XYZ file of C-alpha atoms in Angstrom:
342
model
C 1.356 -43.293 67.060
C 2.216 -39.621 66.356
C 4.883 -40.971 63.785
C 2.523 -42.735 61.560
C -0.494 -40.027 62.432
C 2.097 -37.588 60.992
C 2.966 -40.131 57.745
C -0.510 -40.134 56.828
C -1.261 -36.688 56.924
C 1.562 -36.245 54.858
C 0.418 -38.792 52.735
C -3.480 -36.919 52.516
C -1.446 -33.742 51.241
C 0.221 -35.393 48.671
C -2.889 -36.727 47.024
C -4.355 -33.598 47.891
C -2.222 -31.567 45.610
C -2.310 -34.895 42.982
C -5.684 -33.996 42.882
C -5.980 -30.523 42.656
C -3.503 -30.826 39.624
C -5.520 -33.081 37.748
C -8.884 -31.258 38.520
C -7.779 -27.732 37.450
C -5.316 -28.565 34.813
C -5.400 -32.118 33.794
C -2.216 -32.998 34.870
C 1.164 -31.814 33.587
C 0.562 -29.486 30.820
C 2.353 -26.129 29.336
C 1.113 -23.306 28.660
C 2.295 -19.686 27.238
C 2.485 -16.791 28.550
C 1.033 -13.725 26.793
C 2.306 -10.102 27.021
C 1.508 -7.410 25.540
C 4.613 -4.464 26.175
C 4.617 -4.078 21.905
C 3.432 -1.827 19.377
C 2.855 -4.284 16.444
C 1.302 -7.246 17.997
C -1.414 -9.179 16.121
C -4.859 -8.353 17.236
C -6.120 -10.941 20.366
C -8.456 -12.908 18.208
C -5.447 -13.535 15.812
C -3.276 -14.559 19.302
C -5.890 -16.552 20.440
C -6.518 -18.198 17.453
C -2.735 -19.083 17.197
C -3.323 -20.552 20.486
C -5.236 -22.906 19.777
C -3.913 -23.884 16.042
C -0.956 -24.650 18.552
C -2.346 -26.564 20.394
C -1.669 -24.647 23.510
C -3.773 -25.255 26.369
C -3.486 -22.646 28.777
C -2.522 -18.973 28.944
C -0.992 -16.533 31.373
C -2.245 -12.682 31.164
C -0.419 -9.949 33.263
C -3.143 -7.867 33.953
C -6.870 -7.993 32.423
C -7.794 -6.392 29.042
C -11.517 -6.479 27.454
C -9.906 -7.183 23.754
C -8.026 -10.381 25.099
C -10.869 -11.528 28.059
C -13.319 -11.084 24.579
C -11.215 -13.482 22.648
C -10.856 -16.167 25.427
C -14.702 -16.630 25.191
C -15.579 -20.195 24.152
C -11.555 -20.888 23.409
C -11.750 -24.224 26.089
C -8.093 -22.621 27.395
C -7.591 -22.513 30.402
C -6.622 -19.147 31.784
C -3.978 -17.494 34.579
C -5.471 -13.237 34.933
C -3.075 -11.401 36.672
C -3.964 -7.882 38.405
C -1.640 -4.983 37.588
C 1.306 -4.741 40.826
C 0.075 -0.789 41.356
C -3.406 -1.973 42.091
C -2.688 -4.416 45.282
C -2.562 -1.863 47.528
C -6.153 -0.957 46.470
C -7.526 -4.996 46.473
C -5.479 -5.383 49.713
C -7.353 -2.760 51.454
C -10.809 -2.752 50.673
C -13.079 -6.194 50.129
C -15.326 -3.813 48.064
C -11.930 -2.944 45.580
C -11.489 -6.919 45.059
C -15.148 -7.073 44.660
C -15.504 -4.262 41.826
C -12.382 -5.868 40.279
C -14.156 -9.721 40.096
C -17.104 -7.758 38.966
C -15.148 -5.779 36.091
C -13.043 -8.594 34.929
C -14.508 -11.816 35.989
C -18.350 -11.993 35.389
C -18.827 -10.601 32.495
C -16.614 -13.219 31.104
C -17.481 -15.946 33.549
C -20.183 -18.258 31.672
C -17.585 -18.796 28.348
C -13.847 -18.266 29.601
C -12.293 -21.014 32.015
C -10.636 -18.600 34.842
C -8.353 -21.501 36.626
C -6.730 -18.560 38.622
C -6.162 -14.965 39.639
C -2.898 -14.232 40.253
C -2.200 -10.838 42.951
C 1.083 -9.460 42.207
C 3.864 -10.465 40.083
C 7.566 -10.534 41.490
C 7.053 -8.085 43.888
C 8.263 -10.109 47.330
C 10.280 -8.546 48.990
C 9.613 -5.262 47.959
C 7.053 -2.455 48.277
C 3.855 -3.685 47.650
C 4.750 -7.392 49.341
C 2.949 -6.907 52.705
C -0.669 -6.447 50.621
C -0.155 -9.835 48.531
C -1.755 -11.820 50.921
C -4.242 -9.258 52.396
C -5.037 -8.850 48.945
C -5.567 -12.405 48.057
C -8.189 -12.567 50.906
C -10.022 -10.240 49.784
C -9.846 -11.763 45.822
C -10.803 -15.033 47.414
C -13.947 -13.673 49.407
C -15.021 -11.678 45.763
C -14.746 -14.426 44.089
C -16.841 -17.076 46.484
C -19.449 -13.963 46.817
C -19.912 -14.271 43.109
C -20.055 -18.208 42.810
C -16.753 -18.755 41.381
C -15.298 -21.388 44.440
C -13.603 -23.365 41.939
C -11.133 -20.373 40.453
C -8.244 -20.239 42.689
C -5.974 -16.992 44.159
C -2.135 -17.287 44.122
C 0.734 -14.577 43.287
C 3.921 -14.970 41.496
C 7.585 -15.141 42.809
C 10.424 -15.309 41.296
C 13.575 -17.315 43.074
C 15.324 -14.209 43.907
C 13.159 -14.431 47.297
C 15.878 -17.498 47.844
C 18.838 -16.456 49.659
C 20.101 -19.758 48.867
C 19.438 -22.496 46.460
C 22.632 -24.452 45.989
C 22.575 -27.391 46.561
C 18.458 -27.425 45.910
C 18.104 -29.168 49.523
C 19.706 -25.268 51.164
C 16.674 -23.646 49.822
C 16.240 -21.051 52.192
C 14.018 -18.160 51.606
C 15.606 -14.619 52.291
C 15.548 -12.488 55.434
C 13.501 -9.679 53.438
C 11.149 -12.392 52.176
C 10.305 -15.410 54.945
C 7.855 -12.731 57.064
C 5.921 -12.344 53.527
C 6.390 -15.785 52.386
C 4.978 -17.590 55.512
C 1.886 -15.433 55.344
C 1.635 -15.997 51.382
C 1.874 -19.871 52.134
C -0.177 -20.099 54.978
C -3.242 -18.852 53.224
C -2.450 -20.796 49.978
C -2.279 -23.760 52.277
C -5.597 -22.319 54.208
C -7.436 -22.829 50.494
C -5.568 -25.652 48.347
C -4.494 -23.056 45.896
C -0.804 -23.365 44.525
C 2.438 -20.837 44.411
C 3.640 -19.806 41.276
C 7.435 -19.584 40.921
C 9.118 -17.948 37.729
C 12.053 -20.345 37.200
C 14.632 -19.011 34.729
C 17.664 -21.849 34.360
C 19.003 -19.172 31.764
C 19.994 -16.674 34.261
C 21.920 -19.082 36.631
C 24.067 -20.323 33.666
C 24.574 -16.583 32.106
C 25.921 -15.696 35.348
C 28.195 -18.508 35.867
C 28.710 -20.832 32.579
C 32.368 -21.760 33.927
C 30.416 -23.515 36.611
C 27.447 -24.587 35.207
C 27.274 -26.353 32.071
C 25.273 -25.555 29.079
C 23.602 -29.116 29.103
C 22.542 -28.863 32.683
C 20.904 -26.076 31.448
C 19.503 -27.390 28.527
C 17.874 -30.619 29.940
C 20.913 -32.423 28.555
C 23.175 -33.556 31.306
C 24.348 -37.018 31.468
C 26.108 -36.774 34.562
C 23.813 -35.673 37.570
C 24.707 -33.206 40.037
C 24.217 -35.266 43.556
C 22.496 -33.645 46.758
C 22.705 -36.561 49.429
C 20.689 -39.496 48.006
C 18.627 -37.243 44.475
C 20.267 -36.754 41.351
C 19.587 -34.082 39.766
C 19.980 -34.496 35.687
C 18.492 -30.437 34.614
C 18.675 -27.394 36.121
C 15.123 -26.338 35.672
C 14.601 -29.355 38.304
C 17.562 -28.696 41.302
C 15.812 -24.825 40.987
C 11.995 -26.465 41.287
C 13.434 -28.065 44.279
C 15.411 -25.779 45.710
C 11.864 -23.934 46.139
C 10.269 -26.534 47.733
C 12.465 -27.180 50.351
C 12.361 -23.129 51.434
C 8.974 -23.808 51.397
C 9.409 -26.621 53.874
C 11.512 -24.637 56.219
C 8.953 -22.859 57.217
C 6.727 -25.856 57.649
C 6.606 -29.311 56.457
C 3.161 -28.840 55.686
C 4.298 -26.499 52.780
C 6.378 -28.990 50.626
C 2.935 -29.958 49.747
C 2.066 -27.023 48.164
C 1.287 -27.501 44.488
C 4.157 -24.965 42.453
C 3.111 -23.880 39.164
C 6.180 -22.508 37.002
C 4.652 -19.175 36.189
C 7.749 -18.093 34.040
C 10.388 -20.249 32.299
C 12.216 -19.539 28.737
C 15.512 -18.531 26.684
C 16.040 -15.702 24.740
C 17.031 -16.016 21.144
C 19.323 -12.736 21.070
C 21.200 -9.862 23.096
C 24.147 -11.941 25.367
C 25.615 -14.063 22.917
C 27.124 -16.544 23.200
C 24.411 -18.092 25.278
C 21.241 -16.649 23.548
C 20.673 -18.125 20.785
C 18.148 -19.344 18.306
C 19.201 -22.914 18.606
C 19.735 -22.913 22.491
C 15.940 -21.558 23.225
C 14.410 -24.054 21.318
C 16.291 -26.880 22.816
C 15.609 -24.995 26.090
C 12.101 -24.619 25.534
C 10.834 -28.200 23.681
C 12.674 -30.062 26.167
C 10.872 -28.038 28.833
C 7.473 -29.315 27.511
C 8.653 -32.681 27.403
C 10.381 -32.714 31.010
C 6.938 -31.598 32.421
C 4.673 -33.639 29.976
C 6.064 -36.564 31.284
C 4.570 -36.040 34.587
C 7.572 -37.314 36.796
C 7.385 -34.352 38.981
C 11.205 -33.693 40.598
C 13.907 -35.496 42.639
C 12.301 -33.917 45.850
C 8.758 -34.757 44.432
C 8.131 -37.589 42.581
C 4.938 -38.344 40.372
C 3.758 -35.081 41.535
C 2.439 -33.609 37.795
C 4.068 -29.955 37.116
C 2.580 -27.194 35.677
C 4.704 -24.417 33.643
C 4.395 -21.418 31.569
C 6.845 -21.010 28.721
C 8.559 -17.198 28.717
C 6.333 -15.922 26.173
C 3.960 -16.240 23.019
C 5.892 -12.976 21.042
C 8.945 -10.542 20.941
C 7.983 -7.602 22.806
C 9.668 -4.228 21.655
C 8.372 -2.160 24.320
C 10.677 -3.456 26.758
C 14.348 -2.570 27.355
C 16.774 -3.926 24.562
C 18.996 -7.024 25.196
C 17.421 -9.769 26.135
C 14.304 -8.527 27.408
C 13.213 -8.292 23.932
C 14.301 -11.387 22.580
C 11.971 -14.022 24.382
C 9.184 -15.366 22.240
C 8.464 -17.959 20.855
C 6.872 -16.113 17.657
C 7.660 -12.699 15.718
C 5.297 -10.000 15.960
C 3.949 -11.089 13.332
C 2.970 -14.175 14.508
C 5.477 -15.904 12.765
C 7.174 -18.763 14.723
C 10.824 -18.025 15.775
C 11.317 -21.499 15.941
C 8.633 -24.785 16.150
C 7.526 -26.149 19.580
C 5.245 -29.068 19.969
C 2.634 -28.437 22.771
């Protein structure tokens, strides 16, 4: 009896998070990320405006800005706010912080821009600031109900560094530093059906290892798969996904069912050659959408729909040189680097 009662709650999760997916996204779509670290970007109606000429159905903002919030209204995109890392300690401390912050960004905008979610920190487990993420989501979550807006959900963002191991994707293991953070992060995102977002960069594993791992595992290319016990794993982008998912279940089965939104995922077009170039970020990048527009979910989850964020709208020239510059998908100018189909 306790076998099958156990089967069909894991069975209720997984249609759970089916669910959720469709309701608050429509299944498996892409969407861009927007930043704004340059000095010579078009105005935000012009960005928005390109987002939708595009095609592009849903954006991610780092931190809130009245210009961009202004140019969202009436769009029909979907929309990821971010608060700024230096204000969690503020939101995870005071209920009336998180409340003034809903009631800054969030109502003024609420009646004509579709706020899917509020994300409370970005990359900053383990670290400083990771013991307020999920004080500070609680106290997002209660602003937001107070103000009517149950159907916007709370996450944060992660990258896979807080993976000690990931190799092969079933070793997922989350870090020393990071599990005590993690488990409370996932127990409330559990607590209130609201996903983790994961920045997933398949560029930085081969960069730091291309003897081992080849450019069209990478790319979404591979013929041959890379085998861990009885899944095959034919990109990358997918054995990373995974390797995620099974930290999460470490901690507790019931977390493999949490929904995993790619928050982050790209190639840069310049500053490491060999490996960044045009040609390689827009193979990267267009079989990204398709991988995740097919709806296949990964080896570890099947027909589970993903959600991703491609690694971002515009060249930003306020960050540090190399790479860190070189990841858009347009010029400043607004200009397309190369062509993606959304």
């Amino acid at each position: 009896m306790k076998f099958w009662l156990e089967k069909l709650i894991f069975f209720a999760a997984f249609i759970l998070v089916l669910a959720q997916l469709v309701l608050f996204t429509g299944g498996s779509v892409v969407g861009v990320n927007y930043g704004l670290l340059g000095d010579n970007l078009p105005p935000a109606t012009a960005v928005i405006n390109l987002f939708k000429a595009e095609h592009i159905p849903l954006v991610r903002l780092f931190e809130p800005r009245a210009d961009v919030l202004n140019a969202l209204r009436n769009s029909g995109i979907k929309v990821s706010l971010g608060t700024r890392n230096e204000d969690l300690p503020s939101l995870a401390g005071s209920p009336t912080a998180a409340a003034g912050w809903v009631r800054t960004w969030i109502l003024p905008y609420k009646d004509n821009v579709d706020f899917t979610w509020v994300t409370l920190g970005n990359e900053v487990v383990p670290g400083n600031y990771a013991s307020c993420v999920a004080p500070a989501m609680a106290n997002m979550q209660a602003a937001l109900a107070s103000a009517g807006l149950t159907n916007t959900k709370v996450s944060t963002v992660v990258a896979m560094s807080v993976l000690s191991a990931s190799y092969p994707p079933s070793a997922g293991v989350f870090s020393a530093e990071s599990a005590p953070h993690m488990s409370k992060i996932l127990s409330f995102l559990a607590r209130t059906g609201s996903p983790i977002f994961v920045n997933c960069y398949p560029y930085f594993a081969y960069a730091a290892a291309p003897q081992q791992i080849s450019l069209d595992y990478a790319l979404f290319r591979a013929k041959t798969p890379v085998v861990d016990g009885n899944l095959k794993y034919y990109s990358l982008f997918d054995a990373m996904v995974d390797a995620f998912i099974a930290a999460m279940e470490k901690i507790s089965r019931r977390y493999g069912n949490l929904q995993v939104v790619v928050g982050e995922s790209g190639w840069p077009t310049a500053g490491n050659p060999p490996h960044t170039t045009v040609g390689n970020a827009h193979v990267y990048n267009q079989n990204l959408i398709k991988r995740v527009k097919r709806g296949r979910g990964t080896p570890r989850r099947p027909g589970i729909p993903t959600v991703a964020f491609v690694f971002a709208m515009f060249n930003e020239d306020l960050k540090p040189g190399g790479v860190e510059q070189n990841w858009g998908i347009h010029y400043h100018d607004g200009q397309r680097v190369y062509p993606l189909r959304f």
